[in-house]
mmCIF file of C-alpha atoms in Angstrom:
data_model
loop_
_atom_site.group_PDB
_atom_site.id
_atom_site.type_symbol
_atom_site.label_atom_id
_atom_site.label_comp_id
_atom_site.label_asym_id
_atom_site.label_seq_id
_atom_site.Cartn_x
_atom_site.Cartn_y
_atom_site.Cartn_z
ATOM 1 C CA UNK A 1 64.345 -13.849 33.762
ATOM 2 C CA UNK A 2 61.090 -12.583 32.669
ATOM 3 C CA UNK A 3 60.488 -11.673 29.021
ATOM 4 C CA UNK A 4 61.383 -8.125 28.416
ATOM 5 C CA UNK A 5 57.859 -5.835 28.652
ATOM 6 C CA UNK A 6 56.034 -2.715 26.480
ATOM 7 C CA UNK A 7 57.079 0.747 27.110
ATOM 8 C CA UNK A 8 55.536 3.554 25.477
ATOM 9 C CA UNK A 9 53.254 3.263 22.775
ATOM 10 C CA UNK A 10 53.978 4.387 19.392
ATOM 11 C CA UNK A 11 50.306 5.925 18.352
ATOM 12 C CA UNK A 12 46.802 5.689 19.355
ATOM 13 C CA UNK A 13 44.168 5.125 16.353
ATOM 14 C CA UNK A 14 41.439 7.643 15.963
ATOM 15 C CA UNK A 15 38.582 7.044 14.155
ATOM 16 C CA UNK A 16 37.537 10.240 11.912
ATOM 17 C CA UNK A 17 34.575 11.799 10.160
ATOM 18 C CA UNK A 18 36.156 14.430 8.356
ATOM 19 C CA UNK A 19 39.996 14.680 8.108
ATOM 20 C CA UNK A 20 40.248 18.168 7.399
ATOM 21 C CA UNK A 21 38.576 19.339 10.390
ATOM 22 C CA UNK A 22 41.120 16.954 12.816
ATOM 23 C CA UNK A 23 43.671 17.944 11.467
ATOM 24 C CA UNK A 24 42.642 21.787 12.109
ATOM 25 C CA UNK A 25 42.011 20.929 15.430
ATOM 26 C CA UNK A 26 45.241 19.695 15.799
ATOM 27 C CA UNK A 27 47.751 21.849 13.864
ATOM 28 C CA UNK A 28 45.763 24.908 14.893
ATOM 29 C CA UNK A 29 45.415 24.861 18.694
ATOM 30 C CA UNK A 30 48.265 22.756 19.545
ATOM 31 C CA UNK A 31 50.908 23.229 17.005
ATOM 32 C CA UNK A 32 51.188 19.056 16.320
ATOM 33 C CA UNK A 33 51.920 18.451 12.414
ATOM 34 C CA UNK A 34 51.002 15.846 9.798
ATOM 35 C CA UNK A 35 53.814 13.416 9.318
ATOM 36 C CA UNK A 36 52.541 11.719 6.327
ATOM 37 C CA UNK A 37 48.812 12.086 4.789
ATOM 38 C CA UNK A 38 47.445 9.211 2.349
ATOM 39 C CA UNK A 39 44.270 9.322 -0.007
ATOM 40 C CA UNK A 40 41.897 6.505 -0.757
ATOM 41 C CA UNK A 41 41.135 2.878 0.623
ATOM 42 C CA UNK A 42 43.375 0.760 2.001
ATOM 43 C CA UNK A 43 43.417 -3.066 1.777
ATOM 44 C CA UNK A 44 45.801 -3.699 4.736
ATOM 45 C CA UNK A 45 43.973 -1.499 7.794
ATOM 46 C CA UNK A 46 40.866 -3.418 6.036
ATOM 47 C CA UNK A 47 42.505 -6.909 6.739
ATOM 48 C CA UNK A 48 44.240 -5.892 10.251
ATOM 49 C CA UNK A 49 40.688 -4.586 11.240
ATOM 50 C CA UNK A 50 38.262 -7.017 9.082
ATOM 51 C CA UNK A 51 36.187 -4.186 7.570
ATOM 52 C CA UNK A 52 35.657 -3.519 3.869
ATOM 53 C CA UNK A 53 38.720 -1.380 2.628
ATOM 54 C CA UNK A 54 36.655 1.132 1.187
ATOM 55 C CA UNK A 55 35.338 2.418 4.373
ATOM 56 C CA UNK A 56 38.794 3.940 4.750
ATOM 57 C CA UNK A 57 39.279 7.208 2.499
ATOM 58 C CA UNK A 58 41.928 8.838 3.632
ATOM 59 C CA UNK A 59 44.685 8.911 7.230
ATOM 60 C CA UNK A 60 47.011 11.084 8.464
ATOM 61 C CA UNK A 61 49.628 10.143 11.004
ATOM 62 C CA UNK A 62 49.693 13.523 13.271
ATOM 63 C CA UNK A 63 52.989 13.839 16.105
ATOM 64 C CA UNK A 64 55.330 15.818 18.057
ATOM 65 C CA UNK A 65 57.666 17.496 16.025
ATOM 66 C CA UNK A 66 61.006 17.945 17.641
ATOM 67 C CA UNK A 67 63.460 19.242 15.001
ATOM 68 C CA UNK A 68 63.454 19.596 10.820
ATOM 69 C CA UNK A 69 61.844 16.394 9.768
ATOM 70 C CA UNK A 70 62.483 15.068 13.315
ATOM 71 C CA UNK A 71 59.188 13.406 15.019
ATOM 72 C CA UNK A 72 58.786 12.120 18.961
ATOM 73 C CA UNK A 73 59.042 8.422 18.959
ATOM 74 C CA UNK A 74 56.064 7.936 21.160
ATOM 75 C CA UNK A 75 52.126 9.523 21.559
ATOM 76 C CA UNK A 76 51.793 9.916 17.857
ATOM 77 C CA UNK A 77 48.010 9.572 16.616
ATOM 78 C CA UNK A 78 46.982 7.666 13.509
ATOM 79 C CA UNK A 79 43.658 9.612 12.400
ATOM 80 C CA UNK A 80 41.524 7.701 9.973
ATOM 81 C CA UNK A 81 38.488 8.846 8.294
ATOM 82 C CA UNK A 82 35.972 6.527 7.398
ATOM 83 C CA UNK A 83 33.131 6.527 4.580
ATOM 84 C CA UNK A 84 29.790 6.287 6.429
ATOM 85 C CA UNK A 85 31.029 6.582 9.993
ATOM 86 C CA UNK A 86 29.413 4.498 13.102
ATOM 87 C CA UNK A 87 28.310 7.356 16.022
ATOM 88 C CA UNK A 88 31.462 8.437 17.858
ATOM 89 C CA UNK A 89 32.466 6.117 20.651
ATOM 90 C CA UNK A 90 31.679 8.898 23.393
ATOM 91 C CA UNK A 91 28.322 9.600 22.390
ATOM 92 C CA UNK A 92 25.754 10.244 25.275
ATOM 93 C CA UNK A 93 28.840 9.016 27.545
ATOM 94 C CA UNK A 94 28.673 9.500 31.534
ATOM 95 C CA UNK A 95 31.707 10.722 32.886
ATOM 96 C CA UNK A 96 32.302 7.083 34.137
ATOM 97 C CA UNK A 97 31.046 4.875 31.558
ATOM 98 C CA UNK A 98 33.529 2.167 30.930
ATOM 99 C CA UNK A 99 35.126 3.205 27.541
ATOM 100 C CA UNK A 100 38.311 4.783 26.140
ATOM 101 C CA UNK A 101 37.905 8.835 27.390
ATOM 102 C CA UNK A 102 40.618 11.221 26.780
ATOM 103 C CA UNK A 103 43.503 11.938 24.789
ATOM 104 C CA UNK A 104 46.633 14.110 27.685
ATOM 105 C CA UNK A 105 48.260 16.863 26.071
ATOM 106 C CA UNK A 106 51.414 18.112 28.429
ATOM 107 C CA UNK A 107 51.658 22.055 27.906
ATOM 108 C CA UNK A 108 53.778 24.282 30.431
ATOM 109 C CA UNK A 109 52.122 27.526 32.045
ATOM 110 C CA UNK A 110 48.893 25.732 31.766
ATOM 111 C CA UNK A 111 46.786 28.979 33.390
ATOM 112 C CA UNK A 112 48.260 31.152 30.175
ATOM 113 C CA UNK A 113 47.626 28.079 27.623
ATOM 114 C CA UNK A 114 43.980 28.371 28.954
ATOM 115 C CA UNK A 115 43.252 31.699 28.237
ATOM 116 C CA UNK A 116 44.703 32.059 24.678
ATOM 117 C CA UNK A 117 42.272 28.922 23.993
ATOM 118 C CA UNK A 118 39.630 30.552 25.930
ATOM 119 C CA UNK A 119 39.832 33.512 23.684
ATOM 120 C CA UNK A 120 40.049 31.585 20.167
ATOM 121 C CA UNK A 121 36.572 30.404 21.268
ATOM 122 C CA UNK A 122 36.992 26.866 22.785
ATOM 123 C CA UNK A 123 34.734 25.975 25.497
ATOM 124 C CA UNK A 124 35.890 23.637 28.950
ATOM 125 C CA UNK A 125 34.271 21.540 31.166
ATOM 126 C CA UNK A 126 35.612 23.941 34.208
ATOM 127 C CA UNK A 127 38.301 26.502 35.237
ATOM 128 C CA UNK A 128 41.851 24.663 35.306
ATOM 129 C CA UNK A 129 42.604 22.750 38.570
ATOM 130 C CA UNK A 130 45.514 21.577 40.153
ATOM 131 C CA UNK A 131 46.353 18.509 42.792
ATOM 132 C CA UNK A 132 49.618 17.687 44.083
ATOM 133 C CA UNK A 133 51.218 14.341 44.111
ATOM 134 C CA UNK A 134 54.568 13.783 45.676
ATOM 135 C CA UNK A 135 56.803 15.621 44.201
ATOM 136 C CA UNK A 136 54.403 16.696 41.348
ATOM 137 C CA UNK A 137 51.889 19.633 40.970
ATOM 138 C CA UNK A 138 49.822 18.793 38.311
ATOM 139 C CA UNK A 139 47.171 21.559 36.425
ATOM 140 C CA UNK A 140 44.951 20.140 34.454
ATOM 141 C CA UNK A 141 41.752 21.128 31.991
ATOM 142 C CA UNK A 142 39.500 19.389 29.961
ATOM 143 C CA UNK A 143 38.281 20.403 26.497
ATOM 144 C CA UNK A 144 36.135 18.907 23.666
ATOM 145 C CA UNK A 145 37.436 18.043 20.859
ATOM 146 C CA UNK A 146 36.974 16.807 17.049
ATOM 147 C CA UNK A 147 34.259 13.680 17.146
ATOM 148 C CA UNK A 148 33.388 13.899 20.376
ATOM 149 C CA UNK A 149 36.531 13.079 22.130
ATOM 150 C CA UNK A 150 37.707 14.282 25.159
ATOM 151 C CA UNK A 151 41.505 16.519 25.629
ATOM 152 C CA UNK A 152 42.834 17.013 28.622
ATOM 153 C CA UNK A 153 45.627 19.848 28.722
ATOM 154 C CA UNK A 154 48.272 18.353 31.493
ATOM 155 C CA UNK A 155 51.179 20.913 33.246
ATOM 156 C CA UNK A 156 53.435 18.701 35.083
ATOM 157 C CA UNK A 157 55.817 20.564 36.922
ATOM 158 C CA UNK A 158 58.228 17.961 38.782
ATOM 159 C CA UNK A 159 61.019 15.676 37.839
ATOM 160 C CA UNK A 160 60.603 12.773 35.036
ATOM 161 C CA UNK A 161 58.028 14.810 32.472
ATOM 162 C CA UNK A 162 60.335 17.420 30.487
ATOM 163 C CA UNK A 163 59.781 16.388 26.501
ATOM 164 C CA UNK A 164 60.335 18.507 23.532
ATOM 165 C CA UNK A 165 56.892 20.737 23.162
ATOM 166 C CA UNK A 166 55.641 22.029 19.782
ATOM 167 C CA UNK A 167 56.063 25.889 18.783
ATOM 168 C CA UNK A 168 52.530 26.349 20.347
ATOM 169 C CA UNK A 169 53.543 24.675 23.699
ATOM 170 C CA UNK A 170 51.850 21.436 23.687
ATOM 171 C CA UNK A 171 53.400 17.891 23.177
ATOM 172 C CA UNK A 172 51.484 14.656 23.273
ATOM 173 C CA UNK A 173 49.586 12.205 23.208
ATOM 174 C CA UNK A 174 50.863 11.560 26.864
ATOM 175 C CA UNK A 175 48.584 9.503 28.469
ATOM 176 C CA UNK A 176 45.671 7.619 26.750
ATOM 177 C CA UNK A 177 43.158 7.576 29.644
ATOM 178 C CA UNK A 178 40.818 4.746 29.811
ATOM 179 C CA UNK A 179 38.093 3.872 32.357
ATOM 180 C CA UNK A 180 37.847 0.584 33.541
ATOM 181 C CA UNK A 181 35.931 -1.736 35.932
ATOM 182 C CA UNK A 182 38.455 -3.185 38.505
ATOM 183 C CA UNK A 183 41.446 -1.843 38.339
ATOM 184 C CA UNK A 184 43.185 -4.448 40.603
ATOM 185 C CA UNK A 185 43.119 -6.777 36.863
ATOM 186 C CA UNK A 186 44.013 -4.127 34.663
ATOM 187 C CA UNK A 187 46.909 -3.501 36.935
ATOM 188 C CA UNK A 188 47.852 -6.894 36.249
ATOM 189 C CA UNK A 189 47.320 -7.064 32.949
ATOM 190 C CA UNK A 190 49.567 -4.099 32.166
ATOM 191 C CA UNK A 191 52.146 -4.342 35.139
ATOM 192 C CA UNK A 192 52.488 -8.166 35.188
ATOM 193 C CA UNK A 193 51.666 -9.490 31.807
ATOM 194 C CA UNK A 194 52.798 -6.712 29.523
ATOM 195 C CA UNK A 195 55.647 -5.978 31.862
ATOM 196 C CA UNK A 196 55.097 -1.854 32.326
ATOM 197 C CA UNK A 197 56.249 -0.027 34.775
ATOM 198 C CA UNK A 198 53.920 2.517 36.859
ATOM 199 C CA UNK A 199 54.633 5.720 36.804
ATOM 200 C CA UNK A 200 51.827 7.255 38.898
ATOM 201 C CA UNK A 201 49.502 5.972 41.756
ATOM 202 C CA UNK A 202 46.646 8.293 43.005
ATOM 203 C CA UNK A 203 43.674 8.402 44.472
ATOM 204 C CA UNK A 204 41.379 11.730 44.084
ATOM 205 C CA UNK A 205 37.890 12.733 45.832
ATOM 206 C CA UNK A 206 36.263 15.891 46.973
ATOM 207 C CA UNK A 207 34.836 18.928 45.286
ATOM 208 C CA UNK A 208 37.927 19.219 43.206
ATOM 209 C CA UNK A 209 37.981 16.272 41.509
ATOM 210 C CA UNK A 210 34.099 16.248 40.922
ATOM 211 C CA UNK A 211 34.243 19.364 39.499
ATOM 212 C CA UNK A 212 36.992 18.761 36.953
ATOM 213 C CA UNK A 213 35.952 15.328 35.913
ATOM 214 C CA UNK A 214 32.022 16.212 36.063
ATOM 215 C CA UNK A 215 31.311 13.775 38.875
ATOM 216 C CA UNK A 216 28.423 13.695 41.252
ATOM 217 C CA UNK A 217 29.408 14.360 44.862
ATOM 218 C CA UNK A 218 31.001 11.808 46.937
ATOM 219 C CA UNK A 219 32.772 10.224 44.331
ATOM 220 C CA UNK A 220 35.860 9.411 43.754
ATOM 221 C CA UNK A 221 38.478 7.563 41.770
ATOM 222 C CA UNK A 222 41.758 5.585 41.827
ATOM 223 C CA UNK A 223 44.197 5.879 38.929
ATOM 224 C CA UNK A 224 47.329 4.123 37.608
ATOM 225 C CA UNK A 225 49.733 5.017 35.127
ATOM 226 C CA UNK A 226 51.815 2.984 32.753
ATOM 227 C CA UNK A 227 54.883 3.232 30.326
ATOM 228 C CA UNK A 228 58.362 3.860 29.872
ATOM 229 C CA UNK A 229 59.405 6.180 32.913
ATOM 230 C CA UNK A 230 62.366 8.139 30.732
ATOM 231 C CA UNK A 231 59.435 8.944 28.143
ATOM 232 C CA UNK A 232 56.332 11.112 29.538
ATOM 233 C CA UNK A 233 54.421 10.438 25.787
ATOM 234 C CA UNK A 234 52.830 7.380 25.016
ATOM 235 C CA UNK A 235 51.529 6.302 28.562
ATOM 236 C CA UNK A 236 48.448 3.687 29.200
ATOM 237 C CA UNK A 237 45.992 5.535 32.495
ATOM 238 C CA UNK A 238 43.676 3.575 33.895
ATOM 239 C CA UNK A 239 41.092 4.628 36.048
ATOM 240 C CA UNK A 240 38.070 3.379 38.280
ATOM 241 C CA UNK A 241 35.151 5.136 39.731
ATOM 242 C CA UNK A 242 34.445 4.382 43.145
ATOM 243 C CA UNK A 243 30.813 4.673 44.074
ATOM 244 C CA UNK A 244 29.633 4.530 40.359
ATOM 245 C CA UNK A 245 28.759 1.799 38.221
ATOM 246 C CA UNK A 246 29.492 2.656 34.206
ATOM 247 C CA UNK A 247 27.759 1.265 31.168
ATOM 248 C CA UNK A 248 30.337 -0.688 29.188
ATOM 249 C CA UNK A 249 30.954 0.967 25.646
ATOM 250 C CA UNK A 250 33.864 -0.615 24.587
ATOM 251 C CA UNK A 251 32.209 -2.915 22.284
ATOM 252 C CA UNK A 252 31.467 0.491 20.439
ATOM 253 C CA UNK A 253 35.165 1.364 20.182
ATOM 254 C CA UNK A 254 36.286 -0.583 16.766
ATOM 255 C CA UNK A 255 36.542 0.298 13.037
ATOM 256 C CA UNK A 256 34.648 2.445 11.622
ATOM 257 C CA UNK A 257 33.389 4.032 14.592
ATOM 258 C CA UNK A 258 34.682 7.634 15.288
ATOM 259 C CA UNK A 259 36.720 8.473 18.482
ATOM 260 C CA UNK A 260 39.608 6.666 20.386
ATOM 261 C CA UNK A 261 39.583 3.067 19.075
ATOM 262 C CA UNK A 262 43.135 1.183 20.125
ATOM 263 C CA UNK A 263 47.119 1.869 20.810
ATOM 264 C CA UNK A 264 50.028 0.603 18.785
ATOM 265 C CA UNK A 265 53.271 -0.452 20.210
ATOM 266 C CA UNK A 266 56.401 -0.993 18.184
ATOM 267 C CA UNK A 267 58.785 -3.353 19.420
ATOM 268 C CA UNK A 268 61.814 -5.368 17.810
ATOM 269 C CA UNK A 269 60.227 -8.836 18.027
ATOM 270 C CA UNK A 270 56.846 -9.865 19.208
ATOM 271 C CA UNK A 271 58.049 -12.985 20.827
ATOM 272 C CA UNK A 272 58.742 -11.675 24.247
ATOM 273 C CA UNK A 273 55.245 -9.601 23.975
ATOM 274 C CA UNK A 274 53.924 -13.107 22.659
ATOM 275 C CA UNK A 275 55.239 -15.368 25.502
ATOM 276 C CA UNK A 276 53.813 -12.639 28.137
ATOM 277 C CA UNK A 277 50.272 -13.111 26.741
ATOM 278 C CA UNK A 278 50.042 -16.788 25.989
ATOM 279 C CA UNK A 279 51.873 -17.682 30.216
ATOM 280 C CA UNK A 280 49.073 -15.121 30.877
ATOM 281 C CA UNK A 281 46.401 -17.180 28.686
ATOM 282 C CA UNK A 282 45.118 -14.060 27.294
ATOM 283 C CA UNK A 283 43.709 -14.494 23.766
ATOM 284 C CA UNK A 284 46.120 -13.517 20.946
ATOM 285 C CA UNK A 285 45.015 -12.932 17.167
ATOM 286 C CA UNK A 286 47.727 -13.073 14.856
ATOM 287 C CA UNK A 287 47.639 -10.875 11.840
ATOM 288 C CA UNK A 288 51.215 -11.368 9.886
ATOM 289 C CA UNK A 289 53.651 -9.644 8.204
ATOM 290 C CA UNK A 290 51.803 -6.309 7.531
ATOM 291 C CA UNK A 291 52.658 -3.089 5.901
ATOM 292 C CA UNK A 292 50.410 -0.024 6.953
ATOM 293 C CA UNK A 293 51.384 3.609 6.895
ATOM 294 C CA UNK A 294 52.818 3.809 9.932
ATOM 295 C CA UNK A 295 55.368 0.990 9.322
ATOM 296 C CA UNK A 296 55.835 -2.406 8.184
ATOM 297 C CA UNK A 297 56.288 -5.954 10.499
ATOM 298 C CA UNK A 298 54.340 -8.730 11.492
ATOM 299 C CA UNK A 299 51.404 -7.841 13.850
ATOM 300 C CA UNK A 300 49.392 -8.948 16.461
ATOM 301 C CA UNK A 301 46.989 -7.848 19.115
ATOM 302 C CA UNK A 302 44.986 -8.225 22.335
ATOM 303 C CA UNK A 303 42.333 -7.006 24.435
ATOM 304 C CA UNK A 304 43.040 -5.936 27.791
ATOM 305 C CA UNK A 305 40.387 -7.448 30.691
ATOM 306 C CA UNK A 306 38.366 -4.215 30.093
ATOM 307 C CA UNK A 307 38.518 -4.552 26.612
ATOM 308 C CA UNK A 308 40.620 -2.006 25.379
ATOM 309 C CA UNK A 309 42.579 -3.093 21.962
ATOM 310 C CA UNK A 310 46.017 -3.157 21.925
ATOM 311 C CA UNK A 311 47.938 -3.436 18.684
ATOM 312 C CA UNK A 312 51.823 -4.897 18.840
ATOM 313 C CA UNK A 313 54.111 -4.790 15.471
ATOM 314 C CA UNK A 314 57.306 -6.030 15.071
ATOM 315 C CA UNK A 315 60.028 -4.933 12.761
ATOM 316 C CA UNK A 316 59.871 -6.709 9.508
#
């Protein structure tokens, strides 16, 4: 029997210039609250990501609430702010340059969530679309956000994505999506060595598709979804261009740039998590027993074939 696999990850690390205004963005638009907010450097995130400790000034770990004091166990987002910021990940992006792109709120009655944001001033990409899959209509609308990432505001109205939505109507992160070069590894990496299950197989083209994700015609895309199918938060999408050739910017995506850096996943024990990687030969750093503000355990972490980080902590 195989080594039990990851499921849903526990919170995706953003890299900040100015705390206040994410956690506006945030609180304000999408009803999300701070779950704990700490001042001043810290000596641990400095270790786990071998930058000076004083770059870090201040973090904020920002989630779902789902009752008094009560917080969604998955999609949570770890917002750091850093002293003398690198440019933001996403800057002068393509649509398909290889890198990690947007951050999936879920919402319900998508068309009504658009026009209350539409008239508090926000500005989108296009009009909301929708595509069906299966059993699934999906509406979907992208958004800027904070340091030039990218938000996409999901309705999925099907079996397998009900989850516990904010007063505003929103509930996320859902999926993290990343862009990637060949899928057909990345599928592996996730699926076989990580042990995930996929929860959605698609592939888009036409007018559609370019429109919503800025494309140029004729092209299209494959994606893949991965996580914990009873849990719609904290999924891993993957997708690949077909007909366009990205510049690779993941290099950019590390402490103490600004935008979408890496995931965290929480498990009991990293030695299944372990085992997968090193049967897998996939490089492994080691960090120890760590205590950060989002919980305490040993650590370790990984790169995935496109070079996304991925963080894994076990319980201390």
């Amino acid at each position: 029997m195989s080594a039990p696999g990851l499921g849903a990850f526990s919170h995706v690390t953003i890299g900040v210039a100015d705390l206040d205004t994410a956690l506006g963005f945030w609180q304000q638009n999408f009803g999300l609250e701070v779950r704990v907010d700490r001042q001043g450097p810290d000596q641990v995130l400095g270790l786990l990501w071998g930058i000076d400790p004083l770059t870090i000034t201040r973090q904020a770990i920002v989630g779902t609430p789902i009752g008094l004091g009560r917080w969604a166990a998955a999609g949570a987002m770890h917002l750091v702010e850093f002293r003398d910021p690198l440019p933001p990940v996403r800057r002068g992006a393509k649509a398909w340059d290889l890198l990690p792109k947007n951050l999936d709120l879920y919402t319900t009655d998508l068309p009504a969530r658009y026009l209350e944001l539409e008239a508090a001033g926000h500005q989108f990409r296009a009009r909301w679309a929708e595509m069906r899959a299966g059993q699934h209509l999906f509406r979907e609308v992208q958004m800027p956000g904070h340091d030039e990432i990218n938000v996409v505001l999901i309705e999925a109205i099907g079996p397998g994505y009900d989850t516990t939505m904010s007063t505003k109507g929103y509930a996320g992160i859902g999926p993290l999506v990343t862009i990637v070069p060949d899928a057909k590894a990345e599928t592996s990496f996730y699926r076989e060595v990580l042990g995930m299950a996929t929860t959605v197989e698609l592939q888009l083209s036409g007018p559609d598709i370019e429109r919503t994700a800025g494309l140029p015609p004729g092209a299209g895309l494959g994606l893949r979804v991965f996580g914990d199918p009873e849990d719609p938060l904290g999924r891993i999408e993957i997708i690949e261009y077909q007909r366009l050739e990205g510049e690779d910017l993941y290099p950019r995506a590390k402490p103490p740039a600004t935008g979408i850096l890496h995931m965290n996943y929480r498990v009991k024990s990293l030695a299944p998590v372990r085992t997968r990687l090193r049967a897998a030969q996939i490089a492994v750093t080691e960090h120890g027993a760590l205590s950060a503000l989002y919980g305490s355990g040993p650590i370790l972490s990984c790169h995935s074939p496109a070079g996304f980080r991925i963080e894994v902590q076990g319980e201390t």
